[in-house]
Short mmCIF file of C-alpha atoms in Angstrom, two decimals:
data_model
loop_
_atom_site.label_atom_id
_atom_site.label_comp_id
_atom_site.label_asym_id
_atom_site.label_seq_id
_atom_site.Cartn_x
_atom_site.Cartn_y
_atom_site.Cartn_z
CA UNK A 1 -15.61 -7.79 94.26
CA UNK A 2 -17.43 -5.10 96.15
CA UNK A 3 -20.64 -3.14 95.65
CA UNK A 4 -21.97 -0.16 97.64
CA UNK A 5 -24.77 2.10 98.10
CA UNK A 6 -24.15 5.90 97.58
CA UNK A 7 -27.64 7.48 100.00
CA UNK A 8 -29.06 9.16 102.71
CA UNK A 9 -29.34 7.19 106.20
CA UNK A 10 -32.88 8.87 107.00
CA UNK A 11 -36.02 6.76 105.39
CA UNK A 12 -39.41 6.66 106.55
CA UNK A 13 -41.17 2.90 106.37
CA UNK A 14 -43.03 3.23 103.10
CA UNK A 15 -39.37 5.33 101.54
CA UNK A 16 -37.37 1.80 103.07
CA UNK A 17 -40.07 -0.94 101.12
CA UNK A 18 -39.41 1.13 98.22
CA UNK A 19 -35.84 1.32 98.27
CA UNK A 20 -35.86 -2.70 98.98
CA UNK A 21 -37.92 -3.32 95.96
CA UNK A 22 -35.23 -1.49 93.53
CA UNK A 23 -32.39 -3.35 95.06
CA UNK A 24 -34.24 -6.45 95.01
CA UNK A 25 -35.05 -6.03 91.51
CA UNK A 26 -31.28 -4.75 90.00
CA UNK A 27 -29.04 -6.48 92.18
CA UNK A 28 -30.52 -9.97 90.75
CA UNK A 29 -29.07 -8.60 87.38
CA UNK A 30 -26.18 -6.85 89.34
CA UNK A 31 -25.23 -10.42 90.46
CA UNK A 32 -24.51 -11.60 87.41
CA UNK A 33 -21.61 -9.09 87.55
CA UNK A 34 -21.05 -9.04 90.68
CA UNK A 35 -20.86 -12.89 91.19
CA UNK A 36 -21.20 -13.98 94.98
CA UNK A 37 -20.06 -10.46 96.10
CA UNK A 38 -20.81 -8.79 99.49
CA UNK A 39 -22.65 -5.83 99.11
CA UNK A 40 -21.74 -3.09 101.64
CA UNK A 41 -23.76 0.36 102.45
CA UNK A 42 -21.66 3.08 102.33
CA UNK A 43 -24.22 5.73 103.24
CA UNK A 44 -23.10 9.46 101.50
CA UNK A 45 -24.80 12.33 103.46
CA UNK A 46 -26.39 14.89 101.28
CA UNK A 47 -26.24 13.25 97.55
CA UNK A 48 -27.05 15.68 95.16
CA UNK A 49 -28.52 15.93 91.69
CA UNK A 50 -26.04 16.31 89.17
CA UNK A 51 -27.63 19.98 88.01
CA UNK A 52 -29.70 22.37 89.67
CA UNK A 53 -33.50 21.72 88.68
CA UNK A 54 -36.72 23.23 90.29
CA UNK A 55 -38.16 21.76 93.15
CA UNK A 56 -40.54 19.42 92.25
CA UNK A 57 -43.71 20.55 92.14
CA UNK A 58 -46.97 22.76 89.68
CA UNK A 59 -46.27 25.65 88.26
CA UNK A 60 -48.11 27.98 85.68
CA UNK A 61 -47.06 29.91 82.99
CA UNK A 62 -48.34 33.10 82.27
CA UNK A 63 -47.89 34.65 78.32
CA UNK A 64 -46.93 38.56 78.92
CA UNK A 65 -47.92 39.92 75.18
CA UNK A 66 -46.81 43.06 76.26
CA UNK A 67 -43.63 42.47 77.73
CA UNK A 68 -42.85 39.57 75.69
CA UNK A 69 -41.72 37.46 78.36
CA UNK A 70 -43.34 34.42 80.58
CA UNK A 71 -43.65 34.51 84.02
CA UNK A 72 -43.16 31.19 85.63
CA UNK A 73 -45.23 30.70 88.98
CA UNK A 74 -44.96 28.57 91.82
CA UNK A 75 -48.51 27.42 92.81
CA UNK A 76 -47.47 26.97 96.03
CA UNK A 77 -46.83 30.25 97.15
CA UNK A 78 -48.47 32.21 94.02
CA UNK A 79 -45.40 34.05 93.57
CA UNK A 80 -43.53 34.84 90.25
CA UNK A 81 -40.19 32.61 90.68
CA UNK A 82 -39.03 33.09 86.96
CA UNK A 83 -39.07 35.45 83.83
CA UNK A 84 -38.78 33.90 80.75
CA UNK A 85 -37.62 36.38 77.88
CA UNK A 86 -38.62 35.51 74.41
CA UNK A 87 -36.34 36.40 71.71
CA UNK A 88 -37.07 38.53 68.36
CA UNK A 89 -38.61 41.73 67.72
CA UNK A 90 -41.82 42.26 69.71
CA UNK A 91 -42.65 38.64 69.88
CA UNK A 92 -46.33 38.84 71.80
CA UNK A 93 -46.34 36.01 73.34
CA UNK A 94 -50.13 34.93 73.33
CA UNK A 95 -50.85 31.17 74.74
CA UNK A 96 -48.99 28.77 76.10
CA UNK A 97 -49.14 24.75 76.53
CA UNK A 98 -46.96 22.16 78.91
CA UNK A 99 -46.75 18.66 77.81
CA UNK A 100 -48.27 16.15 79.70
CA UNK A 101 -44.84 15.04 81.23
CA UNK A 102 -44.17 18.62 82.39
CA UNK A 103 -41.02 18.56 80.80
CA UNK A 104 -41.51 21.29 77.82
CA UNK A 105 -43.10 24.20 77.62
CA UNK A 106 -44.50 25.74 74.53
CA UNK A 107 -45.53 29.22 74.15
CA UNK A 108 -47.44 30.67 70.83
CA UNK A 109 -45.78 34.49 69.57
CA UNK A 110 -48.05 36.17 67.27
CA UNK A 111 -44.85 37.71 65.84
CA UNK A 112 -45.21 39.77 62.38
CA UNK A 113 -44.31 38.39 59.25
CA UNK A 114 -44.28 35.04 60.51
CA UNK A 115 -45.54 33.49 63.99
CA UNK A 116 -43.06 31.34 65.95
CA UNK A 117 -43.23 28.63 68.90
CA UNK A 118 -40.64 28.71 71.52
CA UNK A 119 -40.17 25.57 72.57
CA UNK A 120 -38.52 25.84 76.64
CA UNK A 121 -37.35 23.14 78.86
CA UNK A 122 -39.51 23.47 81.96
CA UNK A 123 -36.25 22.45 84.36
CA UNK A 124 -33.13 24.71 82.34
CA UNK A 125 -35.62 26.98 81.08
CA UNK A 126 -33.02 26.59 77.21
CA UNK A 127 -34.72 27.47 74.43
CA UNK A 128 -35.22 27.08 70.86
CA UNK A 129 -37.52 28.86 68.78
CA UNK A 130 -39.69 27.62 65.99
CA UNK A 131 -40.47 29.76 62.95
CA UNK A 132 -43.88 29.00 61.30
CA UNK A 133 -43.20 30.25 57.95
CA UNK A 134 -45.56 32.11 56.15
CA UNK A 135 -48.42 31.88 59.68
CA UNK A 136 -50.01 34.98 60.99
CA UNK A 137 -52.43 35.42 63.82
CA UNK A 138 -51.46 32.59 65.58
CA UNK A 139 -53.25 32.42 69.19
CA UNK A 140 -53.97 29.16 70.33
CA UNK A 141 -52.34 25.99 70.42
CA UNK A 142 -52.97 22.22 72.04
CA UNK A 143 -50.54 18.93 72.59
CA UNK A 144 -51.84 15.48 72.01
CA UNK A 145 -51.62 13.04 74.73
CA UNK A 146 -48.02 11.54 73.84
CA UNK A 147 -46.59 15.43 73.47
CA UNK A 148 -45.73 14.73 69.98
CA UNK A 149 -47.76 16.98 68.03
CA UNK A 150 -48.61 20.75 68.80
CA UNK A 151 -51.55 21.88 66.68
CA UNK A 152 -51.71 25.53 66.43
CA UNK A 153 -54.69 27.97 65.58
CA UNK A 154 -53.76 30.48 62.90
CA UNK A 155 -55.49 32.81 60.31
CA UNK A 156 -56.46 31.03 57.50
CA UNK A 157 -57.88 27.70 56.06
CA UNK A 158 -55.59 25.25 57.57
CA UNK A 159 -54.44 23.99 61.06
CA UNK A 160 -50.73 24.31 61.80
CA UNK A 161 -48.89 20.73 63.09
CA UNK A 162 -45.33 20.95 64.88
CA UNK A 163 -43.89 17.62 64.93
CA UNK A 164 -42.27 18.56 68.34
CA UNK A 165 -39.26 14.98 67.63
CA UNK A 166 -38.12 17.03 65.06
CA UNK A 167 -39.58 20.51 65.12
CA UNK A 168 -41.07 19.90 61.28
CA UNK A 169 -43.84 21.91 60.38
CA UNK A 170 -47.12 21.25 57.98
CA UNK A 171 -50.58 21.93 57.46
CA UNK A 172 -54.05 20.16 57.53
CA UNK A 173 -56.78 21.68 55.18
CA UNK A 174 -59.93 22.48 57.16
CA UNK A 175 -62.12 21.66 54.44
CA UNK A 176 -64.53 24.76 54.94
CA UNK A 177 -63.15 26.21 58.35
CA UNK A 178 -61.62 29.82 58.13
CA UNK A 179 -59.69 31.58 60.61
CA UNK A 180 -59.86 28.98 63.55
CA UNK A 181 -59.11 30.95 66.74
CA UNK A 182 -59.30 27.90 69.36
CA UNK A 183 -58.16 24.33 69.10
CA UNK A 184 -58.18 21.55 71.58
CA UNK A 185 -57.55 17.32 71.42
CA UNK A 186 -58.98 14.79 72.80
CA UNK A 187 -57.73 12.76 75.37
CA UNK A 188 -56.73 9.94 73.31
CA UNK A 189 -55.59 11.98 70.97
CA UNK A 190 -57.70 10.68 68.14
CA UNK A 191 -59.70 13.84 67.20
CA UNK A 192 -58.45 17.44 67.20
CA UNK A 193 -61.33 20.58 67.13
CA UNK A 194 -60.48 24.11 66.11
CA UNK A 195 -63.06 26.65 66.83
CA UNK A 196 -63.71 29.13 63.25
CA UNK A 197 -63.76 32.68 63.90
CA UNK A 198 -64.34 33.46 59.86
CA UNK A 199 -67.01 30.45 59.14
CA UNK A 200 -68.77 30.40 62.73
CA UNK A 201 -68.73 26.79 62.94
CA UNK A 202 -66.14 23.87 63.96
CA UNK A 203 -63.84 21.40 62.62
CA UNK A 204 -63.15 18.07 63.56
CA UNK A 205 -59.89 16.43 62.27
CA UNK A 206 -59.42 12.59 62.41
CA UNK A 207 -55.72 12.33 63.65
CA UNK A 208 -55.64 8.77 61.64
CA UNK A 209 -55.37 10.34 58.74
CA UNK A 210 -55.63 14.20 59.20
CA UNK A 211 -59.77 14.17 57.26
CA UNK A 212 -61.56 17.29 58.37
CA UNK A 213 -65.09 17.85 58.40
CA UNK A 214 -67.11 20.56 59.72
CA UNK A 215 -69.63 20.60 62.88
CA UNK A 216 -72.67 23.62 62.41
CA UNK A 217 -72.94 26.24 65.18
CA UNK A 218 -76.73 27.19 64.79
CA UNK A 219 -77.16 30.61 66.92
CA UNK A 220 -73.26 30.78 67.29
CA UNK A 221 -71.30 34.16 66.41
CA UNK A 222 -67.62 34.72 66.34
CA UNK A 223 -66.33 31.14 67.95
CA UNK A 224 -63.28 31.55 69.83
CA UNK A 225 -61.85 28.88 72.03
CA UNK A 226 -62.57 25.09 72.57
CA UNK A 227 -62.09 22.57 75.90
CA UNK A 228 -63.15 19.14 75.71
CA UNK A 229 -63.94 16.67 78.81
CA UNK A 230 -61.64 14.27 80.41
CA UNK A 231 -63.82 11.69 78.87
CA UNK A 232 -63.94 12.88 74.84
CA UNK A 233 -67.70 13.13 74.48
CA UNK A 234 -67.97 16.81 74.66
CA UNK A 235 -66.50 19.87 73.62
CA UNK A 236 -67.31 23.58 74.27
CA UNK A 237 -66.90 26.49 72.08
CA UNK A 238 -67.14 29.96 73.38
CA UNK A 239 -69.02 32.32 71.00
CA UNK A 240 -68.03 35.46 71.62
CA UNK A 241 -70.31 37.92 69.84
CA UNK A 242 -73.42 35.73 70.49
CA UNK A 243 -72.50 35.40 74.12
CA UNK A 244 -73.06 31.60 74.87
CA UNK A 245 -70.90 28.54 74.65
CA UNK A 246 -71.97 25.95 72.26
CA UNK A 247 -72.43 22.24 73.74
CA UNK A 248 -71.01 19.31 71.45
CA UNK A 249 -71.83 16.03 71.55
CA UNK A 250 -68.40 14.07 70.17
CA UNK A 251 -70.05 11.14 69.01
CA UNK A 252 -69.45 10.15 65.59
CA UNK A 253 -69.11 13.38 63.19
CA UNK A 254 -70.16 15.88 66.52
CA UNK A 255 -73.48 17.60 66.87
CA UNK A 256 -74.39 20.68 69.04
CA UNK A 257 -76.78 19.54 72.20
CA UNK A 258 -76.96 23.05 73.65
CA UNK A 259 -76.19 26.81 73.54
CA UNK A 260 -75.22 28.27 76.97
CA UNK A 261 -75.60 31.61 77.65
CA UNK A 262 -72.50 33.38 79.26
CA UNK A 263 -73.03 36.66 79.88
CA UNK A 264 -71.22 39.66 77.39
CA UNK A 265 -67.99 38.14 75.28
CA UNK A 266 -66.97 34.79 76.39
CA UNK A 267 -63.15 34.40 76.00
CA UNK A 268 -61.75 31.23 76.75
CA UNK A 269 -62.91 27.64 78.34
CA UNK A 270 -61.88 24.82 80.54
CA UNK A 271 -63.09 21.90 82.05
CA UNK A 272 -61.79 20.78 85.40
CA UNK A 273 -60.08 17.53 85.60
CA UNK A 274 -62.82 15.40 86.92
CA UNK A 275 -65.53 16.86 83.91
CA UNK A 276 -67.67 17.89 86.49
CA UNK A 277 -67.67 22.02 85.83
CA UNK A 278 -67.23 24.07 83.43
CA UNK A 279 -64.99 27.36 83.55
CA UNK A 280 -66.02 30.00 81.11
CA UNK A 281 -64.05 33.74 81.67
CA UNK A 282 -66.08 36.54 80.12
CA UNK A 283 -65.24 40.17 79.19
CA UNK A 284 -68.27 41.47 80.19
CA UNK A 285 -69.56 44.05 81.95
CA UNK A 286 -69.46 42.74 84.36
CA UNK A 287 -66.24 40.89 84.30
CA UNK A 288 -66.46 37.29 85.33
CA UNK A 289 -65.43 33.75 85.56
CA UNK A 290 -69.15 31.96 85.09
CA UNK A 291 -69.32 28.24 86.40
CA UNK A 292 -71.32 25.43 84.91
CA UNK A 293 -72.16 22.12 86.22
CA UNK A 294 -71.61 19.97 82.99
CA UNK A 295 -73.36 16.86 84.96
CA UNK A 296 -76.53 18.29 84.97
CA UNK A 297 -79.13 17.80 82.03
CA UNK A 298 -79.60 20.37 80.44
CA UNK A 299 -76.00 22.00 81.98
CA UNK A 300 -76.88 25.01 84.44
CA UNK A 301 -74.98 27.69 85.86
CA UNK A 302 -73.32 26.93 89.14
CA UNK A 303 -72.56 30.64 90.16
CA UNK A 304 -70.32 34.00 88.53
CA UNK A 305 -66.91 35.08 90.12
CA UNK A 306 -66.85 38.70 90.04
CA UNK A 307 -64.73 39.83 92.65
CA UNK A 308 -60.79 39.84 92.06
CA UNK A 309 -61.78 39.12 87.93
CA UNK A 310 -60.69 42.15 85.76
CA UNK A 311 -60.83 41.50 81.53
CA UNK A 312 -59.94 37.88 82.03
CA UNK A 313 -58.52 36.15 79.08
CA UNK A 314 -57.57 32.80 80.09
CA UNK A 315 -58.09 29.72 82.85
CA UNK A 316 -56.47 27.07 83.72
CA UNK A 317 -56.56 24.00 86.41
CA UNK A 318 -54.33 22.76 88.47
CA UNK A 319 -54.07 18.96 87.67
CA UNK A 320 -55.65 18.10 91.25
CA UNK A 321 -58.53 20.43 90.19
CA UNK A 322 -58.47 22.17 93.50
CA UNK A 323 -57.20 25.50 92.00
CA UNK A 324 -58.15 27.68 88.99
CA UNK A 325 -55.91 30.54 87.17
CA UNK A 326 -57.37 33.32 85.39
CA UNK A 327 -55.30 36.05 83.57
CA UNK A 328 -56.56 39.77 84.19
CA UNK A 329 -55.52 41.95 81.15
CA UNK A 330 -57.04 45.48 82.93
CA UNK A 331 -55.35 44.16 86.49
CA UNK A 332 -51.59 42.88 85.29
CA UNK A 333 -52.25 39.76 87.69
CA UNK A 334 -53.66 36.52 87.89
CA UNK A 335 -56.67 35.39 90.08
CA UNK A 336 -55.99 32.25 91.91
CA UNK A 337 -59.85 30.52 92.43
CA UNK A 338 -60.47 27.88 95.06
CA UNK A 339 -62.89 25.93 93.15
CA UNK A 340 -64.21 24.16 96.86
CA UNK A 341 -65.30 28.07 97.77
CA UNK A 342 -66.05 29.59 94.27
CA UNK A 343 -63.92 32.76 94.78
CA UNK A 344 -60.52 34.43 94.33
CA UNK A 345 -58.40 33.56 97.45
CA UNK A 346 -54.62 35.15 95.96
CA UNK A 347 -53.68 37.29 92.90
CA UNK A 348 -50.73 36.73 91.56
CA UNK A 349 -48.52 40.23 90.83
CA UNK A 350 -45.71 40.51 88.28
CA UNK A 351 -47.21 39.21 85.25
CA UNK A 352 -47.73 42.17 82.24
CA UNK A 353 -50.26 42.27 79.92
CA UNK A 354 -51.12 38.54 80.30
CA UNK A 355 -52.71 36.78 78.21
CA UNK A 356 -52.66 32.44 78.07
CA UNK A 357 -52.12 30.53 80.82
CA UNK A 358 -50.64 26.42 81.20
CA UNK A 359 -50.15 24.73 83.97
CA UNK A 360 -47.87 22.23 85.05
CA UNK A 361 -46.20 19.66 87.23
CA UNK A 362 -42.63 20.15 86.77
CA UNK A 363 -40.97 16.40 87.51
CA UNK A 364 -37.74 16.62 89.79
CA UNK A 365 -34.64 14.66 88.76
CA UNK A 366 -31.51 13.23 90.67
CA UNK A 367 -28.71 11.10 89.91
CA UNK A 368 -26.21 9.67 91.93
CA UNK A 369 -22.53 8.34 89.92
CA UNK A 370 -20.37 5.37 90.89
CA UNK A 371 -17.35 6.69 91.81
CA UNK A 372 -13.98 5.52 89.24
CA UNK A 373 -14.25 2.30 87.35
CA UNK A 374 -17.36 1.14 89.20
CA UNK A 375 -20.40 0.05 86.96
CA UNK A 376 -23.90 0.64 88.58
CA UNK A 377 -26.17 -2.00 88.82
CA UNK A 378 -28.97 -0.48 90.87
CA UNK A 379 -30.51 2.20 92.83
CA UNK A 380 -33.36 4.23 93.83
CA UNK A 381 -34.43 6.82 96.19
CA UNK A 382 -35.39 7.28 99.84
CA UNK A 383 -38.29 9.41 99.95
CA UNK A 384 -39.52 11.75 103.10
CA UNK A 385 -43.12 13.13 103.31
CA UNK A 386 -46.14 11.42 101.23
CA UNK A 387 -45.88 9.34 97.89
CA UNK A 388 -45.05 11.25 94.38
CA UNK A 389 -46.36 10.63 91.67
CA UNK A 390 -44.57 9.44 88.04
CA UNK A 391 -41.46 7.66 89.99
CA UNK A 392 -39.33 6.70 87.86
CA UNK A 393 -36.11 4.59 88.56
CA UNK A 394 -33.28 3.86 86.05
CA UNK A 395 -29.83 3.59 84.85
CA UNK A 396 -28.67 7.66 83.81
CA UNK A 397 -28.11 8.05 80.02
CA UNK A 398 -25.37 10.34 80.89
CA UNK A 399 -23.24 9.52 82.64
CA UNK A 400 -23.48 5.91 82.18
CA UNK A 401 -22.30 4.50 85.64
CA UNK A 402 -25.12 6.48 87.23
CA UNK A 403 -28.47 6.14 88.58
CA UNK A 404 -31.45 8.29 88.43
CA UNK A 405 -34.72 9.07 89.95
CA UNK A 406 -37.47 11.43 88.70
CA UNK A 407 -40.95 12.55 90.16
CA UNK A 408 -43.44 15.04 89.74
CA UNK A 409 -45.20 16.46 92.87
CA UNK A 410 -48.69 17.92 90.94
CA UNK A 411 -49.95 18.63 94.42
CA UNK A 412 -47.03 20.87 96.24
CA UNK A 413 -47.05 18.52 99.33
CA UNK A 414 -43.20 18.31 101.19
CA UNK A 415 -41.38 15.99 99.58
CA UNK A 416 -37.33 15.02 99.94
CA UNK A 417 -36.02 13.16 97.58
CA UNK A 418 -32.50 11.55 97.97
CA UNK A 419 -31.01 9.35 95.18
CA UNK A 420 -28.79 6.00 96.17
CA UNK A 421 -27.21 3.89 93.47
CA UNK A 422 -25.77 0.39 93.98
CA UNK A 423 -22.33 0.04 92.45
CA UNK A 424 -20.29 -3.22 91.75
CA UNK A 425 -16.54 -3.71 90.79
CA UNK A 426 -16.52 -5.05 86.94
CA UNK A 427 -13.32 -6.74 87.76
#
């Protein structure tokens, strides 16, 4: 009885303790199969994934409305790499959300009669569209933590739910709220707020059993989108006739703390990943991306980004927070901000008419098969440049005498990857 190791020879120290700690770990069940067995590394230069995939690392997705496409953009060089078209007739593409896994991505299309989610896999780029019968002036949508429901923001009195297991569609009654325009979930996924164009207030829905109630906006006019913090305890609505934000605080049915003034038409919101500041793109004139710092009591302005910002729409963070993305409608590109320096340091060309913007880190996935009759019984990876992040190491689902590796690489750094599995005769 004979197992063997299908890998790369190269491996740097900390890629070699990890590699020992899979063997170590499946050969002890391996043995059971493999009895007293030698175990001999057979070394296969150059394993490869069983499908192409993209390189791990962040992209962002860019909603064309006027082209009805997506762009798909590599954060590391700022370049369009992809063009997603998006079936039907005239689609408009508006928004679009990537699950916390990076895995799908979801994009809204305000498509007339009925509105429709296409639902993309971030790696094949397949996919299937969703039709959301009888919804109009749909514009915003938000996952909950686990990726397993995608509310979405559409013209009327309820809030749209896509069970994304099954693709099922309901509604939740907003008990008062009228044409939310924003919506955006907590980070335990316990309350969902929409943001109420028609009603100039907010809802917040308990996700335990879908209850809505309703959160005033005194001095508030024509709400539009909502962010919430990293920790839950705010959210921020962006009022766009009044021209300020409104302040939240979460606790127990949510109150509003503060009204922010923005400057002329406030679009859309986000909070960096850390909570610290607050990104706020405005219409204007002038055009601008307006910076608060949300640790300070009251919250102040940190500075306005002018320069590179045309009719932005929407922003987005990297997950390492080092880099925003703003969508210029006038411009048909996409400011890149260093949020260390406060400014625009690339634009991004190719994108049409944009409109939401997601980003995401795309995870990177290799297998490696036993060759013939051979079962595996463990594996793993050697890994070249620093550490990923979500490493994962298992037996393939398909085929079943394989073994597979996944990552994500959220920061663009130089990673190689190279899959081994450890393979034992079952006879």
């Amino acid at each position: 009885m004979l197992g063997f190791v299908i890998g790369a020879m190269r491996r740097e120290p900390g890629a070699v303790q990890r590699r020992r700690r899979e063997i170590t770990r499946w050969t002890r069940a391996g043995a059971r199969i493999a009895a007293a067995g030698a175990i001999l590394a057979l070394p296969v230069t150059n394993a490869a994934p069983a499908a192409a995939v993209p390189a791990p690392g962040t992209f962002a997705y860019v909603a064309n409305g006027g082209a009805n496409t997506v762009s798909v953009v590599d954060t590391k060089t700022n370049l369009v790499t992809d063009t997603i078209d998006i079936p039907g007739v005239n689609p408009t593409p508006v928004a679009t959300v990537v699950n916390q896994a990076g895995t799908k991505l979801y994009v809204i299309n305000n498509t007339v009669p009925a509105a429709n989610v296409s639902v993309i896999d971030t790696t094949t780029h397949a996919l299937t569209t969703v039709t959301l019968t009888g919804q109009v002036g749909c514009i915003d949508a938000a996952l909950n933590p686990a990726g397993t429901r995608l509310y979405i923001a559409c013209s009327g009195t309820n809030l749209v739910v896509m069970d994304t297991t099954n693709n099922n569609v309901s509604t939740i009654p907003l008990s008062g709220g009228v044409n939310p325009r924003g919506v955006a979930v907590n980070p335990d996924g316990t309350r969902v707020y929409t943001a109420n164009l028609g009603t100039n207030d907010a809802t917040v829905i308990d996700t335990s059993n879908n209850n809505a109630s309703t959160i005033a906006l005194p001095g508030a006019n024509s709400p539009g989108k909502v962010a919430v913090n990293p920790t839950g305890t705010r959210a921020y609505v962006t009022n766009g006739v009044s021209s300020n934000v409104s302040v939240i605080n979460t606790a127990g049915a949510g109150t509003q703390i503060q009204l922010i003034a923005t400057g002329s038409g406030p679009i859309d919101a986000a909070v960096s990943p850390d909570g610290t500041r607050l990104y706020v793109t405005v219409i204007g004139p002038p055009s601008a991306v307006v910076v608060f710092n949300t640790t300070a009591t009251p919250i102040t302005v940190v500075g306005a980004i002018t320069t590179g910002i045309d009719n932005p729409r929407s922003v987005a963070f990297n997950p390492a927070g080092t880099f925003a993305y703003v969508t210029n409608l006038n411009t048909n590109n996409m400011a890149v901000i260093d949020t260390v320096l406060l400014s625009v340091t690339d634009t991004v060309p190719g994108v049409i008419t944009p409109f939401g913007v997601a980003v995401g880190a795309v995870p990177g996935t290799g297998s490696v098969p036993c060759p013939g009759d051979m079962v595996v019984t463990g594996g793993g990876a050697e890994i070249t440049g620093p550490e990923p992040s979500n490493f994962v190491s298992k037996p393939a689902d398909e085929p079943d005498n394989a073994w597979e590796v996944s990552l994500t690489n959220p920061t663009n750094q130089d990673i190689t990857i190279r899959p081994y599995a450890l393979c034992s005769d079952p006879t």
